[in-house]
Amino acid sequence: MKREMGIARCGLACCLCSENDSCSGCNTGKCPEKEWCEIRKCTMSRGIGHCFECDEDCRKGILRKIKPYAFTLFARQYGEETLLDCLEHNEKNGVVYHREGFCGDYDDFEDLGELTEFIRTGRR
């Protein structure tokens, strides 16, 4: 885990991404998707660094997907450091963020509450 990479604006875990060797994260301004990323444009227009800093509960762009939405809600409720602590703990206990591409253990959920509990405990 590259904890210093932190959490992306949208809630995804840059710190665990399999592409973090070639990507410096969306907050550096070097993201190749920065011109079209709806989340980046929205957070920048609001003067915030992450969706979890916003009071609005929206499902724009990638937040339509359960994983970034759950990570965003988790960080809003418990804080970014707690989210990073949980992700680090889970990784040490064998939870995989990306497995063969971009799907991993956090992607196999349809229920927001179950995913939130999995983030918190690393157990199903």
Short mmCIF file of N, CA, C and O in Angstrom, two decimals:
data_model
loop_
_atom_site.label_atom_id
_atom_site.label_comp_id
_atom_site.label_asym_id
_atom_site.label_seq_id
_atom_site.Cartn_x
_atom_site.Cartn_y
_atom_site.Cartn_z
N MET A 1 0.85 -1.19 0.00
CA MET A 1 0.00 0.00 0.00
C MET A 1 0.88 1.24 0.00
O MET A 1 1.82 1.33 0.77
N LYS A 2 0.55 2.16 -0.89
CA LYS A 2 1.25 3.43 -0.92
C LYS A 2 0.35 4.48 -0.27
O LYS A 2 -0.33 5.25 -0.92
N ARG A 3 0.36 4.48 1.04
CA ARG A 3 -0.54 5.32 1.82
C ARG A 3 -0.47 6.79 1.42
O ARG A 3 -1.47 7.50 1.44
N GLU A 4 0.70 7.25 1.04
CA GLU A 4 0.88 8.65 0.67
C GLU A 4 0.06 9.04 -0.57
O GLU A 4 -0.22 10.21 -0.80
N MET A 5 -0.35 8.05 -1.36
CA MET A 5 -1.20 8.32 -2.54
C MET A 5 -2.63 8.64 -2.11
O MET A 5 -3.37 9.29 -2.82
N GLY A 6 -3.02 8.14 -0.94
CA GLY A 6 -4.31 8.47 -0.37
C GLY A 6 -5.51 8.00 -1.17
O GLY A 6 -5.46 6.99 -1.87
N ILE A 7 -6.57 8.78 -1.05
CA ILE A 7 -7.85 8.49 -1.67
C ILE A 7 -8.08 9.50 -2.79
O ILE A 7 -7.82 10.69 -2.63
N ALA A 8 -8.57 9.01 -3.92
CA ALA A 8 -8.87 9.89 -5.05
C ALA A 8 -10.04 10.81 -4.71
O ALA A 8 -10.80 10.57 -3.77
N ARG A 9 -10.23 11.83 -5.50
CA ARG A 9 -11.34 12.76 -5.31
C ARG A 9 -12.68 12.02 -5.24
O ARG A 9 -13.55 12.38 -4.47
N CYS A 10 -12.82 10.96 -6.03
CA CYS A 10 -14.07 10.22 -6.13
C CYS A 10 -14.23 9.16 -5.05
O CYS A 10 -15.28 8.54 -4.94
N GLY A 11 -13.20 8.91 -4.27
CA GLY A 11 -13.28 7.91 -3.23
C GLY A 11 -12.50 6.65 -3.52
O GLY A 11 -12.28 5.83 -2.62
N LEU A 12 -12.08 6.43 -4.76
CA LEU A 12 -11.29 5.24 -5.05
C LEU A 12 -9.95 5.31 -4.32
O LEU A 12 -9.46 6.40 -4.00
N ALA A 13 -9.38 4.16 -4.06
CA ALA A 13 -8.15 4.09 -3.26
C ALA A 13 -6.92 4.12 -4.15
O ALA A 13 -6.42 3.07 -4.56
N CYS A 14 -6.43 5.30 -4.43
CA CYS A 14 -5.19 5.44 -5.21
C CYS A 14 -4.06 4.66 -4.53
O CYS A 14 -3.21 4.08 -5.19
N CYS A 15 -4.09 4.63 -3.21
CA CYS A 15 -3.04 3.99 -2.43
C CYS A 15 -2.94 2.48 -2.68
O CYS A 15 -1.91 1.87 -2.44
N LEU A 16 -4.01 1.89 -3.20
CA LEU A 16 -4.02 0.45 -3.47
C LEU A 16 -4.12 0.11 -4.96
O LEU A 16 -4.11 -1.06 -5.31
N CYS A 17 -4.23 1.10 -5.79
CA CYS A 17 -4.44 0.88 -7.22
C CYS A 17 -3.25 0.19 -7.85
O CYS A 17 -2.10 0.52 -7.57
N SER A 18 -3.53 -0.75 -8.73
CA SER A 18 -2.46 -1.48 -9.41
C SER A 18 -1.72 -0.60 -10.41
O SER A 18 -0.66 -0.98 -10.88
N GLU A 19 -2.25 0.56 -10.69
CA GLU A 19 -1.59 1.48 -11.63
C GLU A 19 -0.86 2.62 -10.93
O GLU A 19 -0.43 3.56 -11.58
N ASN A 20 -0.69 2.55 -9.61
CA ASN A 20 -0.10 3.69 -8.94
C ASN A 20 1.40 3.87 -9.19
O ASN A 20 1.97 4.86 -8.78
N ASP A 21 2.02 2.94 -9.91
CA ASP A 21 3.41 3.15 -10.32
C ASP A 21 3.51 4.10 -11.51
O ASP A 21 4.50 4.79 -11.67
N SER A 22 2.45 4.11 -12.33
CA SER A 22 2.47 4.98 -13.51
C SER A 22 1.54 6.17 -13.38
O SER A 22 1.49 7.02 -14.25
N CYS A 23 0.79 6.26 -12.30
CA CYS A 23 -0.17 7.34 -12.09
C CYS A 23 0.19 8.06 -10.80
O CYS A 23 0.46 7.43 -9.79
N SER A 24 0.16 9.37 -10.85
CA SER A 24 0.49 10.13 -9.65
C SER A 24 -0.76 10.59 -8.91
O SER A 24 -0.66 11.32 -7.93
N GLY A 25 -1.93 10.16 -9.37
CA GLY A 25 -3.17 10.49 -8.68
C GLY A 25 -3.84 11.74 -9.22
O GLY A 25 -3.21 12.60 -9.81
N CYS A 26 -5.12 11.82 -9.00
CA CYS A 26 -5.90 12.92 -9.57
C CYS A 26 -5.61 14.25 -8.90
O CYS A 26 -5.83 15.31 -9.49
N ASN A 27 -5.10 14.26 -7.70
CA ASN A 27 -4.85 15.52 -7.01
C ASN A 27 -3.55 16.20 -7.43
O ASN A 27 -3.28 17.32 -7.03
N THR A 28 -2.74 15.52 -8.25
CA THR A 28 -1.50 16.14 -8.70
C THR A 28 -1.69 16.99 -9.94
O THR A 28 -0.80 17.76 -10.30
N GLY A 29 -2.83 16.84 -10.60
CA GLY A 29 -3.05 17.57 -11.85
C GLY A 29 -2.44 16.89 -13.05
O GLY A 29 -2.48 17.41 -14.16
N LYS A 30 -1.85 15.72 -12.85
CA LYS A 30 -1.20 15.00 -13.94
C LYS A 30 -2.03 13.83 -14.45
O LYS A 30 -1.58 13.05 -15.26
N CYS A 31 -3.25 13.71 -13.97
CA CYS A 31 -4.12 12.62 -14.38
C CYS A 31 -4.47 12.75 -15.85
O CYS A 31 -4.90 13.83 -16.30
N PRO A 32 -4.34 11.68 -16.64
CA PRO A 32 -4.66 11.76 -18.06
C PRO A 32 -6.16 11.98 -18.33
O PRO A 32 -6.53 12.47 -19.38
N GLU A 33 -7.00 11.68 -17.36
CA GLU A 33 -8.44 11.86 -17.53
C GLU A 33 -8.94 13.21 -17.01
O GLU A 33 -10.14 13.47 -16.97
N LYS A 34 -8.04 14.08 -16.62
CA LYS A 34 -8.44 15.31 -15.94
C LYS A 34 -9.34 16.22 -16.78
O LYS A 34 -10.14 16.96 -16.24
N GLU A 35 -9.25 16.15 -18.09
CA GLU A 35 -10.05 17.03 -18.93
C GLU A 35 -11.52 16.63 -18.97
O GLU A 35 -12.37 17.47 -19.16
N TRP A 36 -11.82 15.35 -18.79
CA TRP A 36 -13.21 14.91 -18.88
C TRP A 36 -13.79 14.41 -17.56
O TRP A 36 -14.98 14.11 -17.48
N CYS A 37 -13.00 14.32 -16.51
CA CYS A 37 -13.47 13.76 -15.25
C CYS A 37 -14.49 14.68 -14.58
O CYS A 37 -14.17 15.78 -14.14
N GLU A 38 -15.72 14.20 -14.52
CA GLU A 38 -16.82 14.96 -13.93
C GLU A 38 -16.57 15.24 -12.44
O GLU A 38 -16.88 16.33 -11.93
N ILE A 39 -16.00 14.29 -11.74
CA ILE A 39 -15.73 14.43 -10.31
C ILE A 39 -14.67 15.51 -10.08
O ILE A 39 -14.81 16.35 -9.20
N ARG A 40 -13.62 15.48 -10.86
CA ARG A 40 -12.55 16.49 -10.72
C ARG A 40 -13.12 17.89 -10.95
O ARG A 40 -12.87 18.80 -10.17
N LYS A 41 -13.89 18.04 -12.03
CA LYS A 41 -14.47 19.35 -12.33
C LYS A 41 -15.38 19.82 -11.21
O LYS A 41 -15.34 20.99 -10.81
N CYS A 42 -16.20 18.94 -10.69
CA CYS A 42 -17.14 19.29 -9.63
C CYS A 42 -16.41 19.69 -8.35
O CYS A 42 -16.71 20.74 -7.77
N THR A 43 -15.47 18.88 -7.91
CA THR A 43 -14.78 19.19 -6.65
C THR A 43 -13.96 20.46 -6.78
O THR A 43 -13.92 21.27 -5.85
N MET A 44 -13.35 20.66 -7.93
CA MET A 44 -12.57 21.89 -8.12
C MET A 44 -13.48 23.12 -8.13
O MET A 44 -13.12 24.16 -7.56
N SER A 45 -14.65 23.00 -8.75
CA SER A 45 -15.56 24.14 -8.79
C SER A 45 -16.08 24.49 -7.39
O SER A 45 -16.43 25.63 -7.12
N ARG A 46 -16.11 23.50 -6.51
CA ARG A 46 -16.58 23.71 -5.13
C ARG A 46 -15.44 24.06 -4.18
O ARG A 46 -15.67 24.33 -3.00
N GLY A 47 -14.21 23.98 -4.69
CA GLY A 47 -13.05 24.31 -3.86
C GLY A 47 -12.74 23.27 -2.81
O GLY A 47 -12.22 23.58 -1.74
N ILE A 48 -13.04 22.01 -3.12
CA ILE A 48 -12.75 20.91 -2.20
C ILE A 48 -11.87 19.88 -2.89
O ILE A 48 -11.80 19.84 -4.12
N GLY A 49 -11.23 19.05 -2.11
CA GLY A 49 -10.32 18.05 -2.67
C GLY A 49 -10.94 16.70 -2.92
O GLY A 49 -10.41 15.90 -3.69
N HIS A 50 -12.07 16.41 -2.26
CA HIS A 50 -12.69 15.09 -2.35
C HIS A 50 -14.20 15.21 -2.26
O HIS A 50 -14.71 16.12 -1.60
N CYS A 51 -14.89 14.26 -2.83
CA CYS A 51 -16.35 14.21 -2.72
C CYS A 51 -16.80 14.08 -1.27
O CYS A 51 -17.85 14.61 -0.90
N PHE A 52 -16.01 13.39 -0.45
CA PHE A 52 -16.44 13.19 0.93
C PHE A 52 -16.44 14.49 1.73
O PHE A 52 -17.01 14.56 2.81
N GLU A 53 -15.86 15.55 1.20
CA GLU A 53 -15.87 16.85 1.86
C GLU A 53 -17.14 17.65 1.54
O GLU A 53 -17.38 18.68 2.15
N CYS A 54 -17.92 17.15 0.63
CA CYS A 54 -19.13 17.84 0.17
C CYS A 54 -20.33 17.38 0.98
O CYS A 54 -20.45 16.21 1.33
N ASP A 55 -21.23 18.31 1.24
CA ASP A 55 -22.45 17.99 1.99
C ASP A 55 -23.52 17.34 1.12
O ASP A 55 -24.44 16.72 1.62
N GLU A 56 -23.39 17.52 -0.19
CA GLU A 56 -24.39 16.97 -1.12
C GLU A 56 -24.20 15.46 -1.27
O GLU A 56 -23.08 14.98 -1.40
N ASP A 57 -25.28 14.74 -1.27
CA ASP A 57 -25.22 13.29 -1.48
C ASP A 57 -25.59 13.02 -2.94
O ASP A 57 -26.76 12.89 -3.27
N CYS A 58 -24.60 13.00 -3.80
CA CYS A 58 -24.87 12.81 -5.22
C CYS A 58 -24.27 11.51 -5.72
O CYS A 58 -23.46 10.88 -5.06
N ARG A 59 -24.67 11.14 -6.91
CA ARG A 59 -24.18 9.92 -7.56
C ARG A 59 -23.69 10.28 -8.95
O ARG A 59 -23.97 9.58 -9.92
N LYS A 60 -22.93 11.36 -9.08
CA LYS A 60 -22.38 11.79 -10.36
C LYS A 60 -21.27 10.85 -10.81
O LYS A 60 -20.56 10.27 -10.00
N GLY A 61 -21.09 10.77 -12.12
CA GLY A 61 -19.96 10.06 -12.70
C GLY A 61 -19.74 8.69 -12.10
O GLY A 61 -20.65 7.87 -11.99
N ILE A 62 -18.52 8.46 -11.65
CA ILE A 62 -18.14 7.15 -11.12
C ILE A 62 -18.83 6.84 -9.79
O ILE A 62 -18.86 5.69 -9.35
N LEU A 63 -19.41 7.84 -9.15
CA LEU A 63 -20.13 7.60 -7.90
C LEU A 63 -21.42 6.82 -8.12
O LEU A 63 -22.08 6.43 -7.16
N ARG A 64 -21.76 6.56 -9.37
CA ARG A 64 -22.89 5.67 -9.66
C ARG A 64 -22.54 4.22 -9.30
O ARG A 64 -23.40 3.39 -9.12
N LYS A 65 -21.23 3.96 -9.21
CA LYS A 65 -20.76 2.61 -8.86
C LYS A 65 -20.64 2.51 -7.34
O LYS A 65 -20.27 3.46 -6.65
N ILE A 66 -20.93 1.33 -6.84
CA ILE A 66 -21.03 1.14 -5.39
C ILE A 66 -19.70 1.33 -4.66
O ILE A 66 -19.68 1.91 -3.57
N LYS A 67 -18.59 0.88 -5.22
CA LYS A 67 -17.32 0.96 -4.49
C LYS A 67 -16.89 2.41 -4.22
O LYS A 67 -16.69 2.76 -3.05
N PRO A 68 -16.76 3.26 -5.23
CA PRO A 68 -16.35 4.63 -4.91
C PRO A 68 -17.37 5.37 -4.05
O PRO A 68 -17.01 6.17 -3.19
N TYR A 69 -18.66 5.06 -4.26
CA TYR A 69 -19.69 5.69 -3.45
C TYR A 69 -19.57 5.27 -1.98
O TYR A 69 -19.60 6.11 -1.08
N ALA A 70 -19.36 3.98 -1.74
CA ALA A 70 -19.20 3.48 -0.37
C ALA A 70 -17.95 4.05 0.29
O ALA A 70 -17.98 4.44 1.46
N PHE A 71 -16.85 4.12 -0.45
CA PHE A 71 -15.62 4.67 0.11
C PHE A 71 -15.82 6.14 0.46
O PHE A 71 -15.34 6.62 1.48
N THR A 72 -16.55 6.88 -0.41
CA THR A 72 -16.83 8.29 -0.15
C THR A 72 -17.66 8.45 1.11
O THR A 72 -17.36 9.29 1.97
N LEU A 73 -18.72 7.67 1.23
CA LEU A 73 -19.58 7.75 2.42
C LEU A 73 -18.80 7.36 3.68
O LEU A 73 -18.97 7.96 4.74
N PHE A 74 -17.95 6.34 3.56
CA PHE A 74 -17.15 5.89 4.70
C PHE A 74 -16.22 7.02 5.15
O PHE A 74 -16.14 7.32 6.35
N ALA A 75 -15.52 7.65 4.21
CA ALA A 75 -14.60 8.74 4.55
C ALA A 75 -15.36 9.93 5.12
O ALA A 75 -14.87 10.61 6.03
N ARG A 76 -16.55 10.19 4.63
CA ARG A 76 -17.36 11.29 5.15
C ARG A 76 -17.75 11.01 6.61
O ARG A 76 -17.72 11.90 7.44
N GLN A 77 -18.08 9.77 6.91
CA GLN A 77 -18.53 9.42 8.25
C GLN A 77 -17.37 9.25 9.24
O GLN A 77 -17.44 9.73 10.37
N TYR A 78 -16.31 8.57 8.82
CA TYR A 78 -15.25 8.21 9.74
C TYR A 78 -13.94 8.98 9.53
O TYR A 78 -13.05 8.92 10.36
N GLY A 79 -13.79 9.62 8.38
CA GLY A 79 -12.57 10.34 8.06
C GLY A 79 -11.66 9.56 7.13
O GLY A 79 -11.70 8.33 7.09
N GLU A 80 -10.87 10.30 6.38
CA GLU A 80 -9.97 9.68 5.41
C GLU A 80 -8.92 8.80 6.09
O GLU A 80 -8.61 7.71 5.60
N GLU A 81 -8.38 9.24 7.21
CA GLU A 81 -7.36 8.45 7.89
C GLU A 81 -7.91 7.10 8.37
O GLU A 81 -7.23 6.08 8.26
N THR A 82 -9.13 7.09 8.85
CA THR A 82 -9.75 5.84 9.28
C THR A 82 -9.98 4.92 8.08
O THR A 82 -9.74 3.72 8.17
N LEU A 83 -10.41 5.51 6.95
CA LEU A 83 -10.57 4.70 5.74
C LEU A 83 -9.22 4.09 5.34
O LEU A 83 -9.13 2.89 5.06
N LEU A 84 -8.18 4.89 5.34
CA LEU A 84 -6.85 4.38 4.99
C LEU A 84 -6.40 3.31 5.98
O LEU A 84 -5.82 2.29 5.57
N ASP A 85 -6.66 3.52 7.27
CA ASP A 85 -6.32 2.50 8.28
C ASP A 85 -7.02 1.18 7.98
O ASP A 85 -6.40 0.11 8.04
N CYS A 86 -8.32 1.26 7.67
CA CYS A 86 -9.09 0.05 7.38
C CYS A 86 -8.57 -0.65 6.12
O CYS A 86 -8.41 -1.88 6.12
N LEU A 87 -8.30 0.12 5.08
CA LEU A 87 -7.80 -0.47 3.84
C LEU A 87 -6.44 -1.13 4.05
O LEU A 87 -6.18 -2.22 3.54
N GLU A 88 -5.60 -0.48 4.84
CA GLU A 88 -4.28 -1.05 5.13
C GLU A 88 -4.41 -2.33 5.95
O GLU A 88 -3.76 -3.34 5.65
N HIS A 89 -5.25 -2.30 6.95
CA HIS A 89 -5.49 -3.48 7.79
C HIS A 89 -6.04 -4.63 6.93
O HIS A 89 -5.59 -5.77 7.04
N ASN A 90 -7.01 -4.31 6.09
CA ASN A 90 -7.61 -5.34 5.24
C ASN A 90 -6.58 -5.92 4.28
O ASN A 90 -6.54 -7.14 4.08
N GLU A 91 -5.76 -5.06 3.68
CA GLU A 91 -4.74 -5.56 2.76
C GLU A 91 -3.78 -6.51 3.47
O GLU A 91 -3.45 -7.58 2.95
N LYS A 92 -3.37 -6.16 4.67
CA LYS A 92 -2.47 -7.02 5.45
C LYS A 92 -3.12 -8.37 5.77
O LYS A 92 -2.43 -9.35 5.98
N ASN A 93 -4.44 -8.38 5.80
CA ASN A 93 -5.18 -9.61 6.09
C ASN A 93 -5.69 -10.32 4.84
O ASN A 93 -6.56 -11.18 4.92
N GLY A 94 -5.14 -9.94 3.69
CA GLY A 94 -5.43 -10.68 2.46
C GLY A 94 -6.55 -10.14 1.59
O GLY A 94 -6.86 -10.74 0.55
N VAL A 95 -7.16 -9.03 1.95
CA VAL A 95 -8.19 -8.44 1.09
C VAL A 95 -7.49 -7.78 -0.09
O VAL A 95 -6.54 -7.02 0.08
N VAL A 96 -7.98 -8.07 -1.29
CA VAL A 96 -7.33 -7.60 -2.51
C VAL A 96 -8.17 -6.50 -3.16
O VAL A 96 -9.36 -6.69 -3.42
N TYR A 97 -7.55 -5.37 -3.41
CA TYR A 97 -8.24 -4.23 -4.03
C TYR A 97 -8.45 -4.49 -5.52
O TYR A 97 -9.53 -4.29 -6.05
N HIS A 98 -7.38 -4.89 -6.21
CA HIS A 98 -7.45 -5.24 -7.63
C HIS A 98 -6.97 -6.66 -7.82
O HIS A 98 -5.92 -7.04 -7.34
N ARG A 99 -7.74 -7.43 -8.54
CA ARG A 99 -7.38 -8.80 -8.86
C ARG A 99 -7.63 -8.97 -10.36
O ARG A 99 -8.75 -8.84 -10.80
N GLU A 100 -6.57 -9.23 -11.11
CA GLU A 100 -6.71 -9.38 -12.57
C GLU A 100 -7.48 -8.22 -13.18
O GLU A 100 -8.65 -8.31 -13.50
N GLY A 101 -6.82 -7.09 -13.29
CA GLY A 101 -7.48 -5.90 -13.82
C GLY A 101 -7.93 -5.01 -12.69
O GLY A 101 -7.19 -4.77 -11.75
N PHE A 102 -9.16 -4.54 -12.76
CA PHE A 102 -9.63 -3.58 -11.77
C PHE A 102 -10.70 -4.13 -10.84
O PHE A 102 -11.32 -3.38 -10.11
N CYS A 103 -10.95 -5.41 -10.88
CA CYS A 103 -11.93 -6.00 -9.97
C CYS A 103 -11.20 -6.67 -8.82
O CYS A 103 -10.18 -7.30 -9.01
N GLY A 104 -11.76 -6.53 -7.63
CA GLY A 104 -11.16 -7.13 -6.46
C GLY A 104 -12.23 -7.44 -5.44
O GLY A 104 -13.42 -7.45 -5.74
N ASP A 105 -11.79 -7.66 -4.22
CA ASP A 105 -12.70 -8.08 -3.16
C ASP A 105 -13.75 -7.03 -2.79
O ASP A 105 -14.82 -7.36 -2.31
N TYR A 106 -13.48 -5.75 -3.03
CA TYR A 106 -14.44 -4.69 -2.72
C TYR A 106 -15.51 -4.54 -3.81
O TYR A 106 -16.46 -3.81 -3.62
N ASP A 107 -15.32 -5.20 -4.92
CA ASP A 107 -16.22 -5.04 -6.07
C ASP A 107 -17.38 -6.02 -6.09
O ASP A 107 -18.30 -5.85 -6.87
N ASP A 108 -17.36 -7.00 -5.27
CA ASP A 108 -18.37 -8.06 -5.31
C ASP A 108 -19.52 -7.80 -4.34
O ASP A 108 -19.93 -8.67 -3.59
N PHE A 109 -20.03 -6.56 -4.36
CA PHE A 109 -21.11 -6.19 -3.45
C PHE A 109 -22.22 -5.48 -4.21
O PHE A 109 -21.96 -4.75 -5.16
N GLU A 110 -23.43 -5.71 -3.76
CA GLU A 110 -24.58 -4.97 -4.29
C GLU A 110 -25.24 -4.14 -3.19
O GLU A 110 -25.98 -3.21 -3.48
N ASP A 111 -24.95 -4.49 -1.93
CA ASP A 111 -25.55 -3.81 -0.79
C ASP A 111 -24.55 -2.84 -0.16
O ASP A 111 -23.44 -3.25 0.24
N LEU A 112 -24.92 -1.58 -0.08
CA LEU A 112 -24.04 -0.54 0.45
C LEU A 112 -23.64 -0.80 1.90
O LEU A 112 -22.49 -0.64 2.27
N GLY A 113 -24.58 -1.23 2.72
CA GLY A 113 -24.29 -1.52 4.12
C GLY A 113 -23.30 -2.65 4.28
O GLY A 113 -22.40 -2.60 5.12
N GLU A 114 -23.46 -3.69 3.48
CA GLU A 114 -22.54 -4.83 3.54
C GLU A 114 -21.13 -4.42 3.11
O GLU A 114 -20.15 -4.83 3.72
N LEU A 115 -21.04 -3.60 2.07
CA LEU A 115 -19.73 -3.14 1.61
C LEU A 115 -19.08 -2.24 2.67
O LEU A 115 -17.90 -2.37 2.96
N THR A 116 -19.86 -1.38 3.28
CA THR A 116 -19.34 -0.51 4.33
C THR A 116 -18.79 -1.33 5.49
O THR A 116 -17.71 -1.05 6.02
N GLU A 117 -19.51 -2.35 5.89
CA GLU A 117 -19.06 -3.22 6.97
C GLU A 117 -17.80 -3.99 6.56
O GLU A 117 -16.88 -4.18 7.36
N PHE A 118 -17.71 -4.37 5.29
CA PHE A 118 -16.52 -5.06 4.79
C PHE A 118 -15.32 -4.12 4.82
O PHE A 118 -14.21 -4.53 5.18
N ILE A 119 -15.52 -2.87 4.44
CA ILE A 119 -14.43 -1.89 4.51
C ILE A 119 -13.95 -1.79 5.96
O ILE A 119 -12.75 -1.78 6.24
N ARG A 120 -14.90 -1.70 6.87
CA ARG A 120 -14.57 -1.53 8.29
C ARG A 120 -13.88 -2.73 8.91
O ARG A 120 -12.94 -2.58 9.68
N THR A 121 -14.30 -3.93 8.54
CA THR A 121 -13.80 -5.14 9.22
C THR A 121 -12.94 -6.06 8.34
O THR A 121 -12.21 -6.88 8.88
N GLY A 122 -13.12 -5.99 7.04
CA GLY A 122 -12.42 -6.91 6.15
C GLY A 122 -13.04 -8.30 6.16
O GLY A 122 -12.47 -9.24 5.62
N ARG A 123 -14.22 -8.41 6.75
CA ARG A 123 -14.90 -9.71 6.82
C ARG A 123 -16.29 -9.61 6.21
O ARG A 123 -16.98 -8.62 6.38
N ARG A 124 -16.69 -10.68 5.57
CA ARG A 124 -18.04 -10.76 4.99
C ARG A 124 -19.01 -11.30 6.01
O ARG A 124 -18.73 -12.08 6.81
#
